[in-house]
GROMACS .gro file of C-alpha atoms in nm:
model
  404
    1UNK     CA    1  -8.154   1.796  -0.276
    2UNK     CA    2  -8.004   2.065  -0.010
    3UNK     CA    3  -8.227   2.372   0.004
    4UNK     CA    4  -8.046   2.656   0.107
    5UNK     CA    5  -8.224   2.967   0.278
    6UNK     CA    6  -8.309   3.250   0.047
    7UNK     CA    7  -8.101   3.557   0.145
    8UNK     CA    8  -8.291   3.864   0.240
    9UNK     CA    9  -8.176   4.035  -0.094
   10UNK     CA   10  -8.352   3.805  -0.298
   11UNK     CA   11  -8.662   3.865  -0.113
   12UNK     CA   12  -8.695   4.179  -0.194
   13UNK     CA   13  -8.908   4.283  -0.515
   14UNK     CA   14  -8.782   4.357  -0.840
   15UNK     CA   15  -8.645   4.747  -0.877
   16UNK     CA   16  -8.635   4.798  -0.504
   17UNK     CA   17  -8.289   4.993  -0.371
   18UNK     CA   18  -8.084   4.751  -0.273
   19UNK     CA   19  -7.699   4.807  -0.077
   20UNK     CA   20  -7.403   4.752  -0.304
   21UNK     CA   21  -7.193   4.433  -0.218
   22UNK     CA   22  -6.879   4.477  -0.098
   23UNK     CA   23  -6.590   4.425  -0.350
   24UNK     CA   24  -6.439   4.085  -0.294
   25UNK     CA   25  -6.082   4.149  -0.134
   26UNK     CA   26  -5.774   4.020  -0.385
   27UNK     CA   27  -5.458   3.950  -0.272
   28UNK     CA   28  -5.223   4.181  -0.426
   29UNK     CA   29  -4.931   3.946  -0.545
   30UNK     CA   30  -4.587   3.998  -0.427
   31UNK     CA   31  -4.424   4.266  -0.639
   32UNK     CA   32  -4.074   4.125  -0.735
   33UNK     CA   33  -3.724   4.349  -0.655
   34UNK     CA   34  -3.459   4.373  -0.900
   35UNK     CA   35  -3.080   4.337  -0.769
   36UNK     CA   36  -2.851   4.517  -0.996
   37UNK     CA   37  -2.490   4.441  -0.866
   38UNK     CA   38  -2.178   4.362  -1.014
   39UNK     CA   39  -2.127   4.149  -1.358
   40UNK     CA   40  -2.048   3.785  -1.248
   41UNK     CA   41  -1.714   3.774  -1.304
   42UNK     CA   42  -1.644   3.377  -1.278
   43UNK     CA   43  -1.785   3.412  -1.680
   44UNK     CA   44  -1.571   3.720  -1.739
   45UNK     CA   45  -1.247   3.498  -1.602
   46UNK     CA   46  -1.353   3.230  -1.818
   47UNK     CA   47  -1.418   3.420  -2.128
   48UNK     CA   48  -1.082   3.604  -2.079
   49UNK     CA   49  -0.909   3.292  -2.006
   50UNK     CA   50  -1.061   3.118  -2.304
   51UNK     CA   51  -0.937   3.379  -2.568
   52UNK     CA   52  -0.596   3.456  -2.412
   53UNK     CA   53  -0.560   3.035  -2.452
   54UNK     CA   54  -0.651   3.098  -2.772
   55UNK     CA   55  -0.438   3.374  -2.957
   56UNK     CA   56  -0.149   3.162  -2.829
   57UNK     CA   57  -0.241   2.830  -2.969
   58UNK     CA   58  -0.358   2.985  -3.319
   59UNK     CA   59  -0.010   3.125  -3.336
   60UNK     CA   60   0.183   2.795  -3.201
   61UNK     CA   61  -0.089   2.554  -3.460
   62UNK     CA   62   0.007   2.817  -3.757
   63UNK     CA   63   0.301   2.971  -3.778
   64UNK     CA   64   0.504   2.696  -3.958
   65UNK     CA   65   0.235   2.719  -4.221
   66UNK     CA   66   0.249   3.101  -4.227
   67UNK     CA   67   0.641   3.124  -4.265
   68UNK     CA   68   0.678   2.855  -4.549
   69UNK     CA   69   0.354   3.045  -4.773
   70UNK     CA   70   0.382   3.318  -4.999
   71UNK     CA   71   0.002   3.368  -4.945
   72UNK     CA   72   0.094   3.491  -4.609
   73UNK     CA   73   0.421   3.710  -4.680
   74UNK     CA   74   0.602   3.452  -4.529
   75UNK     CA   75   0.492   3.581  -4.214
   76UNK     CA   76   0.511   3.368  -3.913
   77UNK     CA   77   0.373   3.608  -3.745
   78UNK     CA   78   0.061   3.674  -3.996
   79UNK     CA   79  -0.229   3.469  -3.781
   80UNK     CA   80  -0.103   3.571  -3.455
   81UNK     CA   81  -0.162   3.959  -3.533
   82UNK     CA   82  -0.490   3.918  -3.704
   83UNK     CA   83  -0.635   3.693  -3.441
   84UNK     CA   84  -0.456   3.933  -3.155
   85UNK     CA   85  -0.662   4.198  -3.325
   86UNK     CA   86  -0.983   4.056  -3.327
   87UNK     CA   87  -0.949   3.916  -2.988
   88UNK     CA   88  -0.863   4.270  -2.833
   89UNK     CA   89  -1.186   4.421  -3.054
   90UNK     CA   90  -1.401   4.147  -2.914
   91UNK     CA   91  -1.308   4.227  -2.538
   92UNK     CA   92  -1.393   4.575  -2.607
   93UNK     CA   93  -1.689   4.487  -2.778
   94UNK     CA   94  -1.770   4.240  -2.448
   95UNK     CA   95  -1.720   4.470  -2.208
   96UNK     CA   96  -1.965   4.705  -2.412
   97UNK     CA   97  -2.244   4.490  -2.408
   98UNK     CA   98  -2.197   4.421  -2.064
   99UNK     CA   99  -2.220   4.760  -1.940
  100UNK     CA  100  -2.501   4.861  -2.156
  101UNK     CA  101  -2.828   4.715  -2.082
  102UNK     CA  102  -2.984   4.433  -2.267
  103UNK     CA  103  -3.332   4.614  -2.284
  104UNK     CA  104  -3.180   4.807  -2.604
  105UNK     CA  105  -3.154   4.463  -2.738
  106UNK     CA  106  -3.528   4.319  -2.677
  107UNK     CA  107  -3.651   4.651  -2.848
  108UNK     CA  108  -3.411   4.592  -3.164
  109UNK     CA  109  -3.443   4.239  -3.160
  110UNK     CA  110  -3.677   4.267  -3.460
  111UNK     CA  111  -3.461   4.495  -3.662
  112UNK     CA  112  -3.181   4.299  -3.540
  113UNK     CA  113  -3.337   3.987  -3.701
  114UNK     CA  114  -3.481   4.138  -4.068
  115UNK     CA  115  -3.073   4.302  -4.073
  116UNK     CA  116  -2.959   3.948  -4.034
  117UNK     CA  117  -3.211   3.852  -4.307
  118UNK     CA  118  -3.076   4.120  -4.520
  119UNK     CA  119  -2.706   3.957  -4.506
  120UNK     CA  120  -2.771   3.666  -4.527
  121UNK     CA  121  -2.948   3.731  -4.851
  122UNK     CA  122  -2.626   3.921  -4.976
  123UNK     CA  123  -2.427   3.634  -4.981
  124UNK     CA  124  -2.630   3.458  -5.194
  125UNK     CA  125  -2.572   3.695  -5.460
  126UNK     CA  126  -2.219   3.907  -5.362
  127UNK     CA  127  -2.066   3.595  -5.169
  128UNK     CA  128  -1.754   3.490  -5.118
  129UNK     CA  129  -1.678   3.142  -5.187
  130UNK     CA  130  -1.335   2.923  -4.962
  131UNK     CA  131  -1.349   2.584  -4.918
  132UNK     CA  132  -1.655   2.454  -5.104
  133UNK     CA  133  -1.910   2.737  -4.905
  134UNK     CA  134  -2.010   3.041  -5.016
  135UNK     CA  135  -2.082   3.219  -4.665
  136UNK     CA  136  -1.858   3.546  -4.642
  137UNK     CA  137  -1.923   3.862  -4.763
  138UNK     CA  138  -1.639   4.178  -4.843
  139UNK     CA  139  -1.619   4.406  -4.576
  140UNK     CA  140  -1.369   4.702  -4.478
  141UNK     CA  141  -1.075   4.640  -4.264
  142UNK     CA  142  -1.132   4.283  -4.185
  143UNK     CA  143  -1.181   4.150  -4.542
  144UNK     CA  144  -1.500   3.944  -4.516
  145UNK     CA  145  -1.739   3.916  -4.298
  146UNK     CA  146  -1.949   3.595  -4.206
  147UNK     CA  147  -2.307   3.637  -4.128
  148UNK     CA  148  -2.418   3.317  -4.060
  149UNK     CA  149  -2.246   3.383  -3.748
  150UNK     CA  150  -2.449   3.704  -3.651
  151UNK     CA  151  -2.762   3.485  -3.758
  152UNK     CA  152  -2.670   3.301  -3.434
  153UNK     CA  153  -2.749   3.594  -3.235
  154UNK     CA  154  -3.013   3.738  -3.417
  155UNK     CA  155  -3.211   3.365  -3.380
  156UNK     CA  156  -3.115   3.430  -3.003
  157UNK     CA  157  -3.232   3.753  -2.916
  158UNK     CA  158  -3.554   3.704  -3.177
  159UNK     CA  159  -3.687   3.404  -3.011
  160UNK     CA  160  -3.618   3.548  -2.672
  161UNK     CA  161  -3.832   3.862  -2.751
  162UNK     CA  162  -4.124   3.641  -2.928
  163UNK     CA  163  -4.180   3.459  -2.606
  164UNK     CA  164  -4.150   3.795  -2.384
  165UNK     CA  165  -4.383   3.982  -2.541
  166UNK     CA  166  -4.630   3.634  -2.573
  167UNK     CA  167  -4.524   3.393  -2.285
  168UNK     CA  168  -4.868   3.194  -2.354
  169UNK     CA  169  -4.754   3.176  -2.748
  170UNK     CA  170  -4.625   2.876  -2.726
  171UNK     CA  171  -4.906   2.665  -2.543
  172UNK     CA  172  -5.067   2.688  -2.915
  173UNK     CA  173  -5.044   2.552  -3.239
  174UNK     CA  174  -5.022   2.904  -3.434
  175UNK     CA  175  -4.773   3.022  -3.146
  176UNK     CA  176  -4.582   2.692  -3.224
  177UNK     CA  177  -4.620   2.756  -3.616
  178UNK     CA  178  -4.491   3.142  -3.575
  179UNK     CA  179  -4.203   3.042  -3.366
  180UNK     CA  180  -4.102   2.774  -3.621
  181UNK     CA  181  -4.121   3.008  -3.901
  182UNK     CA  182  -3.864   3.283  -3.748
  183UNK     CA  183  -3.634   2.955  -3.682
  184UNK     CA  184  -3.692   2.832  -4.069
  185UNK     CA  185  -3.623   3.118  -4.265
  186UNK     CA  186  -3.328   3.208  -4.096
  187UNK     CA  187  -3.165   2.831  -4.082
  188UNK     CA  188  -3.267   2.769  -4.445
  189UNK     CA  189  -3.080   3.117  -4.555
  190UNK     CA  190  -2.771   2.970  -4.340
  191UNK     CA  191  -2.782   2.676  -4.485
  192UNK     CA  192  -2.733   2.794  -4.798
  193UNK     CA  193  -2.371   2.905  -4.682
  194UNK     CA  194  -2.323   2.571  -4.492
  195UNK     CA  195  -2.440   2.262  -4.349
  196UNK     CA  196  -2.311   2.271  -3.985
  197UNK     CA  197  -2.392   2.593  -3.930
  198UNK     CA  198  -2.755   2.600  -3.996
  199UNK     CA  199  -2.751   2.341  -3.816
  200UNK     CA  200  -2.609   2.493  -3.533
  201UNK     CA  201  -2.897   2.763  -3.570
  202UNK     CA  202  -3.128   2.503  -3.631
  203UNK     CA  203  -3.035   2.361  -3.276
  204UNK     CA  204  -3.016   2.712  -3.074
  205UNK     CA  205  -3.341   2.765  -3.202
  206UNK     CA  206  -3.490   2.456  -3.155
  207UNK     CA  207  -3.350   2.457  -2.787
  208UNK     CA  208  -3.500   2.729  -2.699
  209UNK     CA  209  -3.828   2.682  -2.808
  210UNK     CA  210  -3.798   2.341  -2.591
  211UNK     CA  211  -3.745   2.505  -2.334
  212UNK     CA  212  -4.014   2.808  -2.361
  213UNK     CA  213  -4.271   2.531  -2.456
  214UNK     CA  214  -4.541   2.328  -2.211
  215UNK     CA  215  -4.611   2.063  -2.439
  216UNK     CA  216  -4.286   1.812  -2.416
  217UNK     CA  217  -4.397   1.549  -2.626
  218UNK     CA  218  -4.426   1.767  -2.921
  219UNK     CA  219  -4.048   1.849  -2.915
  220UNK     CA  220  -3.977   1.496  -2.852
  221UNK     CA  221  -4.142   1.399  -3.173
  222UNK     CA  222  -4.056   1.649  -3.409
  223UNK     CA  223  -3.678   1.643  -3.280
  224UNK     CA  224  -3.681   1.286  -3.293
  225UNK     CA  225  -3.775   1.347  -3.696
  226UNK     CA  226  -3.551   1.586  -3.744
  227UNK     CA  227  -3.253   1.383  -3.632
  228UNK     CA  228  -3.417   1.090  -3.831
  229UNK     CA  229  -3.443   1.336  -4.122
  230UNK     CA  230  -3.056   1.467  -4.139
  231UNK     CA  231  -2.898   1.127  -4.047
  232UNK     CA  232  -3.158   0.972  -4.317
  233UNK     CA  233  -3.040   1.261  -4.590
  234UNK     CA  234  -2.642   1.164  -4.484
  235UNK     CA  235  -2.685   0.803  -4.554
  236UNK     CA  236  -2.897   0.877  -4.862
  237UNK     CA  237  -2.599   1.088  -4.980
  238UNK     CA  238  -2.360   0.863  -4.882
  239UNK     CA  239  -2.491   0.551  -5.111
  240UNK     CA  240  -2.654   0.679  -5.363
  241UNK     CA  241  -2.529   1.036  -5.420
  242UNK     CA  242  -2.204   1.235  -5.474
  243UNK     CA  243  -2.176   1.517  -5.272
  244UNK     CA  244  -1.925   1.579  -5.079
  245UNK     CA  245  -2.143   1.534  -4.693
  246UNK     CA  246  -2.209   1.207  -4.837
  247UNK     CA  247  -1.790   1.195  -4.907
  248UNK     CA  248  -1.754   1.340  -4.537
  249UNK     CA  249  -2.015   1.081  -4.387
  250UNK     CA  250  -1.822   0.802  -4.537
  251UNK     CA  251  -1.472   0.928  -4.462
  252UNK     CA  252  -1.614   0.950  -4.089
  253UNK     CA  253  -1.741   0.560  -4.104
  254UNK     CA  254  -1.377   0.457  -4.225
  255UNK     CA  255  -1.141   0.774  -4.229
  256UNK     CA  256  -0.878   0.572  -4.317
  257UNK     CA  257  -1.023   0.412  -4.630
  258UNK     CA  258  -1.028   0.781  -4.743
  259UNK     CA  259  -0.658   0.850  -4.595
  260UNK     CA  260  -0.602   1.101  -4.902
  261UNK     CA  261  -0.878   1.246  -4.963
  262UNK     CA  262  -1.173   1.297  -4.686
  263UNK     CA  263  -1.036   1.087  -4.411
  264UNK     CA  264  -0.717   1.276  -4.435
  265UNK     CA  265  -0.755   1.569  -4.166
  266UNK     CA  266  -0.900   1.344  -3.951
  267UNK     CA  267  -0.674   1.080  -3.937
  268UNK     CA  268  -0.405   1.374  -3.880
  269UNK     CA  269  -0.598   1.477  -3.595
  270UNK     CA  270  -0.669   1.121  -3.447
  271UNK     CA  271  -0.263   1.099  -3.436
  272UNK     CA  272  -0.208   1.439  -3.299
  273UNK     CA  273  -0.430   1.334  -3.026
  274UNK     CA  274  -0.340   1.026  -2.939
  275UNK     CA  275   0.045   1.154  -2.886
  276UNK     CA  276  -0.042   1.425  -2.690
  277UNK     CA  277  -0.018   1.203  -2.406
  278UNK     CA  278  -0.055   1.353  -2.028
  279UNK     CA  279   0.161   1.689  -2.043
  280UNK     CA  280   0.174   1.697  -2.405
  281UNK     CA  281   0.482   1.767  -2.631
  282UNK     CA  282   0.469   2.128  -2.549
  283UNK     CA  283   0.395   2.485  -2.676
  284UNK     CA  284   0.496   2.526  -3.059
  285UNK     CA  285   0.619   2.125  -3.058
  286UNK     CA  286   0.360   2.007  -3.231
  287UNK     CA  287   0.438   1.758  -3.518
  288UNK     CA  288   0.051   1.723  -3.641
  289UNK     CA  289   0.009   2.105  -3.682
  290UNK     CA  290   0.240   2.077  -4.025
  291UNK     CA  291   0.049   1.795  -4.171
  292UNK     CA  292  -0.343   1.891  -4.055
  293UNK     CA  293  -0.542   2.155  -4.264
  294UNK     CA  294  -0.679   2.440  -4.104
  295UNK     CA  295  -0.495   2.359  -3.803
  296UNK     CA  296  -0.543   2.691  -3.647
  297UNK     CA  297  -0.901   2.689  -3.709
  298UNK     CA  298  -1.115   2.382  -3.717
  299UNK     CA  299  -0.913   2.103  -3.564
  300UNK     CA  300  -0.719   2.331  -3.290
  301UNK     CA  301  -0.850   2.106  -3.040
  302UNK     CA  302  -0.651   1.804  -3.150
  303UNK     CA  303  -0.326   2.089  -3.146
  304UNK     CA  304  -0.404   2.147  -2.804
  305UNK     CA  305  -0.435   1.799  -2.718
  306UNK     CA  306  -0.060   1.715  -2.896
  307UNK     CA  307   0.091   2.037  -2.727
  308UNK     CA  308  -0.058   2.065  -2.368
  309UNK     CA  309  -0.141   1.696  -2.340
  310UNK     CA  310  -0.439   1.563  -2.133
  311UNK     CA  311  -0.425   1.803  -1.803
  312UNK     CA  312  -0.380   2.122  -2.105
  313UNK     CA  313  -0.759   2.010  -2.309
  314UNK     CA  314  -0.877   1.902  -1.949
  315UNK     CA  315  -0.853   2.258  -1.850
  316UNK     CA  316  -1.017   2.388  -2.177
  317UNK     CA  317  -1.294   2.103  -2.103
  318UNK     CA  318  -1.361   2.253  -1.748
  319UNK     CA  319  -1.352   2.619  -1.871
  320UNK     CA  320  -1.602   2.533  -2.112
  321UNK     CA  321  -1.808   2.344  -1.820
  322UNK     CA  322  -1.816   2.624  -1.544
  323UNK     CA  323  -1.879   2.896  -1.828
  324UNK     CA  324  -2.287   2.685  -1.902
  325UNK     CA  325  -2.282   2.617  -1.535
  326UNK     CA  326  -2.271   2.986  -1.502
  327UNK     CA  327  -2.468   3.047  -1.809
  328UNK     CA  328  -2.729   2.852  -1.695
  329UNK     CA  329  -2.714   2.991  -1.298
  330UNK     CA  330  -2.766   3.350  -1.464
  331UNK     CA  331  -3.103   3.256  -1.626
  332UNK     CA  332  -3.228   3.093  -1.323
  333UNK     CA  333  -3.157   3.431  -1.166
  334UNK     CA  334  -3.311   3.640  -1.460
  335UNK     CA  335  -3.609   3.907  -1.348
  336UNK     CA  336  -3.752   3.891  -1.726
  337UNK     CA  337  -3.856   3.684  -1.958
  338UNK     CA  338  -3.655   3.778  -2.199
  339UNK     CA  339  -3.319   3.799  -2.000
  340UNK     CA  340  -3.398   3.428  -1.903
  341UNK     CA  341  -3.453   3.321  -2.272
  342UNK     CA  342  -3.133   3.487  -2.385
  343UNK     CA  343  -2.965   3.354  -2.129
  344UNK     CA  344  -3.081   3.001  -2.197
  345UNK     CA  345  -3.003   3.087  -2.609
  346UNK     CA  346  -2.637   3.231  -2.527
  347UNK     CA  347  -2.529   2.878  -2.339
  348UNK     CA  348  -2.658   2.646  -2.583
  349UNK     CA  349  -2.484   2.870  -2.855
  350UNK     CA  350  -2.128   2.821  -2.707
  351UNK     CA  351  -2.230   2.478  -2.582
  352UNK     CA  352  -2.321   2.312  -2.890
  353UNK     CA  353  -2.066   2.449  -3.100
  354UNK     CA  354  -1.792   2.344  -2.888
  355UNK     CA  355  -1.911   2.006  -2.849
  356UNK     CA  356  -1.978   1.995  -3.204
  357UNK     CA  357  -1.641   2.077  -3.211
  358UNK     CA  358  -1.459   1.870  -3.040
  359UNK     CA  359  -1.688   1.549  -3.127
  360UNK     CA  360  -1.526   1.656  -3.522
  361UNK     CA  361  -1.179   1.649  -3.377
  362UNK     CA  362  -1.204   1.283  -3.199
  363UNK     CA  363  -1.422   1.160  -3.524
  364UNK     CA  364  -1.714   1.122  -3.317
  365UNK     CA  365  -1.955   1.289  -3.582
  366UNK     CA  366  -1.870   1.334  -3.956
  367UNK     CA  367  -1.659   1.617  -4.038
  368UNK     CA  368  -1.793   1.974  -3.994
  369UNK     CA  369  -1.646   2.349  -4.017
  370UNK     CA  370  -1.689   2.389  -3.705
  371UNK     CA  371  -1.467   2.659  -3.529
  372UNK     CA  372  -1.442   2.624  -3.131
  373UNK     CA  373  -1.526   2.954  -2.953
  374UNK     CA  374  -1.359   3.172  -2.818
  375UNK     CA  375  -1.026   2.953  -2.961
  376UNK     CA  376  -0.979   2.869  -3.305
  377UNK     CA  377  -0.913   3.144  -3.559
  378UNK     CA  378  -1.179   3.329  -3.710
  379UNK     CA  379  -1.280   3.727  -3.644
  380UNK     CA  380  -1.646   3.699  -3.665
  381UNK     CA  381  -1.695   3.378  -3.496
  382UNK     CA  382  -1.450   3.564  -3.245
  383UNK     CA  383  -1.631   3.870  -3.192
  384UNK     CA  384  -1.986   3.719  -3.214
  385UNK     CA  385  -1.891   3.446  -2.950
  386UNK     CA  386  -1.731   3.737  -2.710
  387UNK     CA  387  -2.017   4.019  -2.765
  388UNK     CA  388  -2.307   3.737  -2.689
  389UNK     CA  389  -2.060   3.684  -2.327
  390UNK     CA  390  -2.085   4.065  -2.262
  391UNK     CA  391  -2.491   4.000  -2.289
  392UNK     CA  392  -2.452   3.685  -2.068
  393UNK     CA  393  -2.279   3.945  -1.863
  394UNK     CA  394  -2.483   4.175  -1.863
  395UNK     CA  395  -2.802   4.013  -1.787
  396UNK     CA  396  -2.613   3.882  -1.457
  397UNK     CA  397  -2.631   4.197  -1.325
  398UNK     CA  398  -2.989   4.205  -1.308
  399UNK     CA  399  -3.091   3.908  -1.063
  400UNK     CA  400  -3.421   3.815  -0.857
  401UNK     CA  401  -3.426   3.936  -0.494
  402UNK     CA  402  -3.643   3.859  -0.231
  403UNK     CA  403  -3.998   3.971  -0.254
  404UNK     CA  404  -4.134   4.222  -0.098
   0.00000   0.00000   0.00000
């Protein structure tokens, strides 16, 4: 055993003066500067692009259907106004939230979230019912109002503020179980107004919380159930039940078994696709857009494929690309927590639902109502999809600099 010698302190006898020890030194850590520049304006091009693209393909996918119905004045010109509307309310409404700062939104991100709650719980019992769901609720000026669309957000900027106030939450089981609760009650009240879009929640949410988390293999397994769960439930329904996701799930396994009923849209799609060719037929030349439901809205994609052809949806493909490439650069470049989180929640909001989207259109997944952002027709999808850009925005301006 090493003997070390005894110091001259402990020598001395118990009670007698002794000098203080010097206070151990720390290194004060490198306080981090804040850059506050200009907006990144590749994602404001792209945005801008985006919606411009799409107030003039809603019009050229829907105004055969709007001249020949008395439900729409036989007004070619109904869609194009209402969606021109919206869009020019949404770019004021971006350019808001990019110009005011997102630290207003972590400190209302809980009111924010119970608000959400609120309407979502309204359409349960005041909702408005189209197309088998019961997800919009009346509201001046525009009509109806969807929240499951603001419940997007809300799951967004709530998660983001859980794991800024807590970064450490996560790295336990009751951080893990309080996350997943904020996610469940808000998916499970979306769901009630439709499938795909508490799912869409479902997979913002769970995103996120991926990403926040230090324990992979926890995400891997319960993600691995949960796909196992809904593609178990489809199947289920499919066989052995009669509602109308199992209809949809078996339309998608043979649409054209279905050609009249299910499989019908999606056939019409398939063809307006696959005779859209390299340039396309054209602006307002589609053929499909007569025959295919909600042409303007869910299955625009296949519209644009018919009209501007292969080097037309390659553009919208590579718009779509450099906006999570940005997306993603901005929350690398995030000085908070927070800003990084809603960053992260913002991309994989437009993300998913656009390749949700477009995997509908080319019957890669069973049939969904779906919109595609920032494109197919729809005010709040519209003015959600361009207010979370003006946070995207917005949190660009505030980058990391070099330490000091």
């Amino acid at each position: 055993m090493v003997r070390y010698p005894r110091s001259a302190e402990a020598e001395r006898p118990f009670g007698s003066q002794t000098r203080p020890r010097p206070a151990k030194t720390r290194t004060r850590e490198p306080e981090q500067v804040v850059s506050v520049g200009s907006m990144d304006y590749t994602i404001y091009l792209v945005v801008v692009l985006l919606t411009l693209i799409g107030v003039v393909m809603v019009f050229s996918a829907s105004y055969v259907e709007a001249s020949n119905r008395v439900a729409f004045n036989n007004d070619s010109f109904y869609f194009l106004r209402r969606n021109g509307l919206m869009a020019a309310g949404g770019f004021i409404l971006m350019n808001l939230m990019a110009n005011i700062s997102y630290e207003h939104i972590r400190r209302l991100a809980p009111l924010i979230y119970l608000i959400t709650l609120g309407l979502l719980i309204a359409v349960v019992f005041i909702g408005l019912a189209s197309h088998g769901a019961q997800r919009w609720i009346p509201f001046p000026i525009i009509q109806r109002f969807q929240p499951s669309e603001v419940a997007k957000a809300a799951t967004i900027f709530m998660l983001a503020y859980l794991v800024d106030k807590s970064p450490n939450r996560l790295s336990t089981w009751k951080g893990l179980f309080v996350m997943g609760l904020v996610l469940g009650v808000i998916t499970v009240l979306v769901l009630y107004g439709g499938f795909s879009s508490g799912l869409i929640v479902a997979i913002i949410g769970f995103g996120m919380i991926f990403i926040a988390s230090p324990h992979i293999m926890r995400f891997i397994v319960g993600g691995a159930a949960g796909v196992a769960a809904v593609v178990g439930y489809l199947i289920y329904d499919a066989n052995f039940g009669d509602g109308f996701r199992g209809a949809r799930f078996r339309a998608w396994m043979d649409p054209w078994a279905y050609s009249e009923t299910r499989g019908f849209q999606v056939i019409q799609s398939l063809y307006a696709i696959a005779s859209g060719g390299f340039f396309g037929s054209g602006i307002g030349q589609s053929r499909q857009a007569t025959f295919v439901p909600e042409a303007h809205h869910d299955i625009i994609f296949a519209i644009i494929v018919e009209e501007l052809g292969l080097i037309g949806s390659g553009l919208i493909l590579l718009l779509f690309g450099i906006f999570i490439w940005r997306g993603i650069k901005v929350a690398l470049n995030a000085h908070s927590t927070f800003a990084a989180m809603t960053a992260i929640g913002i991309v994989l909001a437009i993300g998913v639902q656009a390749l949700i989207n477009i995997a509908v259109v080319t019957n890669s997944i069973p049939n969904t109502g779906v919109t595609l952002p920032f494109i197919s027709y729809g005010g709040t999808s519209l003015m959600v999809s361009m207010g979370l850009a003006g946070v995207l925005l917005n949190i660009s301006r505030y980058t990391k600099a070099k330490d000091r």
